[in-house]
PDB file of C-alpha atoms in Angstrom:
ATOM      1  CA  MET A 119     -26.664  64.612-131.526  1.00 90.00           C
ATOM      2  CA  THR A 120     -27.445  60.970-132.574  1.00 91.00           C
ATOM      3  CA  ILE A 121     -27.963  57.647-130.604  1.00 91.00           C
ATOM      4  CA  ARG A 122     -24.212  56.572-131.691  1.00 92.00           C
ATOM      5  CA  GLU A 123     -22.230  59.265-130.780  1.00 93.00           C
ATOM      6  CA  ALA A 124     -24.086  59.686-126.839  1.00 93.00           C
ATOM      7  CA  VAL A 125     -23.303  56.125-126.526  1.00 93.00           C
ATOM      8  CA  SER A 126     -19.699  56.964-126.922  1.00 92.00           C
ATOM      9  CA  VAL A 127     -19.840  59.982-124.744  1.00 92.00           C
ATOM     10  CA  LEU A 128     -21.377  57.640-121.938  1.00 92.00           C
ATOM     11  CA  SER A 129     -18.607  55.254-122.935  1.00 85.00           C
ATOM     12  CA  ASN A 130     -17.967  54.419-118.673  1.00 89.00           C
ATOM     13  CA  ALA A 131     -21.873  53.671-117.882  1.00 91.00           C
ATOM     14  CA  LYS A 132     -23.417  50.837-116.602  1.00 93.00           C
ATOM     15  CA  ASN A 133     -26.549  50.323-118.768  1.00 94.00           C
ATOM     16  CA  ILE A 134     -27.562  53.116-121.402  1.00 94.00           C
ATOM     17  CA  PHE A 135     -31.162  53.409-122.460  1.00 94.00           C
ATOM     18  CA  ILE A 136     -33.285  54.317-125.092  1.00 92.00           C
ATOM     19  CA  ALA A 137     -36.611  55.663-124.702  1.00 90.00           C
ATOM     20  CA  TRP A 138     -39.485  56.883-126.928  1.00 85.00           C
ATOM     21  CA  ARG A 139     -43.279  57.106-126.743  1.00 82.00           C
ATOM     22  CA  GLY A 140     -43.208  55.444-123.419  1.00 83.00           C
ATOM     23  CA  GLY A 141     -41.456  52.009-124.213  1.00 87.00           C
ATOM     24  CA  ILE A 142     -38.068  51.841-123.239  1.00 90.00           C
ATOM     25  CA  VAL A 143     -35.174  49.453-124.383  1.00 90.00           C
ATOM     26  CA  GLU A 144     -31.924  48.725-122.705  1.00 92.00           C
ATOM     27  CA  ILE A 145     -29.147  49.116-125.915  1.00 91.00           C
ATOM     28  CA  ASN A 146     -25.685  47.188-126.090  1.00 91.00           C
ATOM     29  CA  PRO A 147     -23.300  49.631-127.630  1.00 89.00           C
ATOM     30  CA  ASN A 148     -21.025  46.806-128.487  1.00 91.00           C
ATOM     31  CA  ASP A 149     -23.812  45.017-130.700  1.00 92.00           C
ATOM     32  CA  SER A 150     -23.162  45.936-134.348  1.00 92.00           C
ATOM     33  CA  LEU A 151     -26.486  45.169-135.272  1.00 92.00           C
ATOM     34  CA  MET A 152     -28.196  47.252-132.897  1.00 89.00           C
ATOM     35  CA  MET A 153     -26.377  50.216-132.815  1.00 91.00           C
ATOM     36  CA  SER A 154     -27.078  49.496-137.103  1.00 90.00           C
ATOM     37  CA  ALA A 155     -30.834  49.670-136.281  1.00 87.00           C
ATOM     38  CA  PHE A 156     -30.779  52.948-133.306  1.00 87.00           C
ATOM     39  CA  GLY A 157     -27.270  54.297-133.897  1.00 88.00           C
ATOM     40  CA  GLY A 158     -28.890  57.054-136.570  1.00 88.00           C
ATOM     41  CA  TYR A 159     -31.642  58.534-134.449  1.00 88.00           C
ATOM     42  CA  LYS A 160     -31.719  62.259-133.207  1.00 90.00           C
ATOM     43  CA  VAL A 161     -31.441  62.667-129.139  1.00 92.00           C
ATOM     44  CA  LYS A 162     -33.622  64.549-127.701  1.00 92.00           C
ATOM     45  CA  GLU A 163     -32.287  64.693-123.932  1.00 93.00           C
ATOM     46  CA  ILE A 164     -29.949  62.689-122.400  1.00 94.00           C
ATOM     47  CA  CYS A 165     -31.639  62.108-118.402  1.00 92.00           C
ATOM     48  CA  ASN A 166     -30.135  59.511-115.565  1.00 91.00           C
ATOM     49  CA  SER A 167     -31.306  56.856-114.764  1.00 87.00           C
ATOM     50  CA  TRP A 168     -33.296  54.450-111.800  1.00 85.00           C
ATOM     51  CA  GLU A 169     -29.781  52.678-111.692  1.00 88.00           C
ATOM     52  CA  LYS A 170     -26.438  54.637-110.271  1.00 89.00           C
ATOM     53  CA  ASP A 171     -24.139  54.946-113.596  1.00 90.00           C
ATOM     54  CA  SER A 172     -27.357  54.364-115.506  1.00 92.00           C
ATOM     55  CA  PHE A 173     -28.915  56.298-118.083  1.00 94.00           C
ATOM     56  CA  GLU A 174     -31.917  56.991-120.473  1.00 94.00           C
ATOM     57  CA  ILE A 175     -31.730  58.016-124.439  1.00 93.00           C
ATOM     58  CA  HIS A 176     -34.326  59.947-124.880  1.00 92.00           C
ATOM     59  CA  VAL A 177     -35.157  60.204-128.707  1.00 89.00           C
ATOM     60  CA  ASP A 178     -37.301  62.312-130.216  1.00 78.00           C
ATOM     61  CA  ALA A 179     -41.318  61.552-130.453  1.00 61.00           C
ATOM     62  CA  VAL A 180     -41.464  60.072-133.779  1.00 65.00           C
ATOM     63  CA  PRO A 181     -38.282  58.581-134.387  1.00 58.00           C
ATOM     64  CA  VAL A 182     -36.328  60.437-136.692  1.00 62.00           C
ATOM     65  CA  ARG A 183     -32.470  59.062-138.471  1.00 66.00           C
ATOM     66  CA  GLU A 184     -29.533  61.171-139.480  1.00 66.00           C
ATOM     67  CA  THR A 185     -29.763  62.480-143.271  1.00 68.00           C
ATOM     68  CA  ILE A 186     -26.121  61.827-145.411  1.00 66.00           C
ATOM     69  CA  SER A 187     -26.677  64.350-148.374  1.00 65.00           C
ATOM     70  CA  GLY A 188     -25.659  62.479-151.259  1.00 58.00           C
ATOM     71  CA  SER A 189     -26.704  58.983-149.980  1.00 54.00           C
ATOM     72  CA  PRO A 190     -26.674  56.402-152.967  1.00 53.00           C
ATOM     73  CA  GLY A 191     -30.865  56.457-152.527  1.00 53.00           C
ATOM     74  CA  ARG A 192     -31.066  60.058-152.872  1.00 51.00           C
ATOM     75  CA  ARG A 193     -29.057  59.872-156.026  1.00 50.00           C
ATOM     76  CA  ARG A 194     -30.706  56.686-157.577  1.00 50.00           C
ATOM     77  CA  ARG A 195     -34.462  58.430-157.105  1.00 51.00           C
ATOM     78  CA  HIS A 196     -32.816  61.575-158.861  1.00 49.00           C
ATOM     79  CA  GLU A 197     -31.186  59.405-161.451  1.00 51.00           C
ATOM     80  CA  ARG A 198     -34.508  58.261-161.851  1.00 50.00           C
ATOM     81  CA  LYS A 199     -36.654  61.959-162.269  1.00 52.00           C
ATOM     82  CA  GLU A 200     -34.579  62.785-164.592  1.00 52.00           C
ATOM     83  CA  HIS A 201     -34.559  59.396-167.327  1.00 50.00           C
ATOM     84  CA  LYS A 202     -38.348  60.020-166.903  1.00 54.00           C
ATOM     85  CA  ALA A 203     -38.096  63.812-167.774  1.00 53.00           C
ATOM     86  CA  LYS A 204     -36.286  62.882-171.130  1.00 54.00           C
TER      87      LYS A 204
END
């Protein structure tokens, strides 16, 4: 599950925080820049926070982004390798 998916499940939450390596940041699900930055990270666990209807989304120890097979960047790297081989 990614943070983007977790946030959609927690749509009625008062506050949503992202936590990793002892740090914690409040996330605004309506902020497209914030969701673009954090949305693809993999979730380790979701816990209740200290306030009612507040949640902490814990990211894997080292933030890991989802991978999309066949992404343009991956194709370009593959094409460069083929070009060098010729």
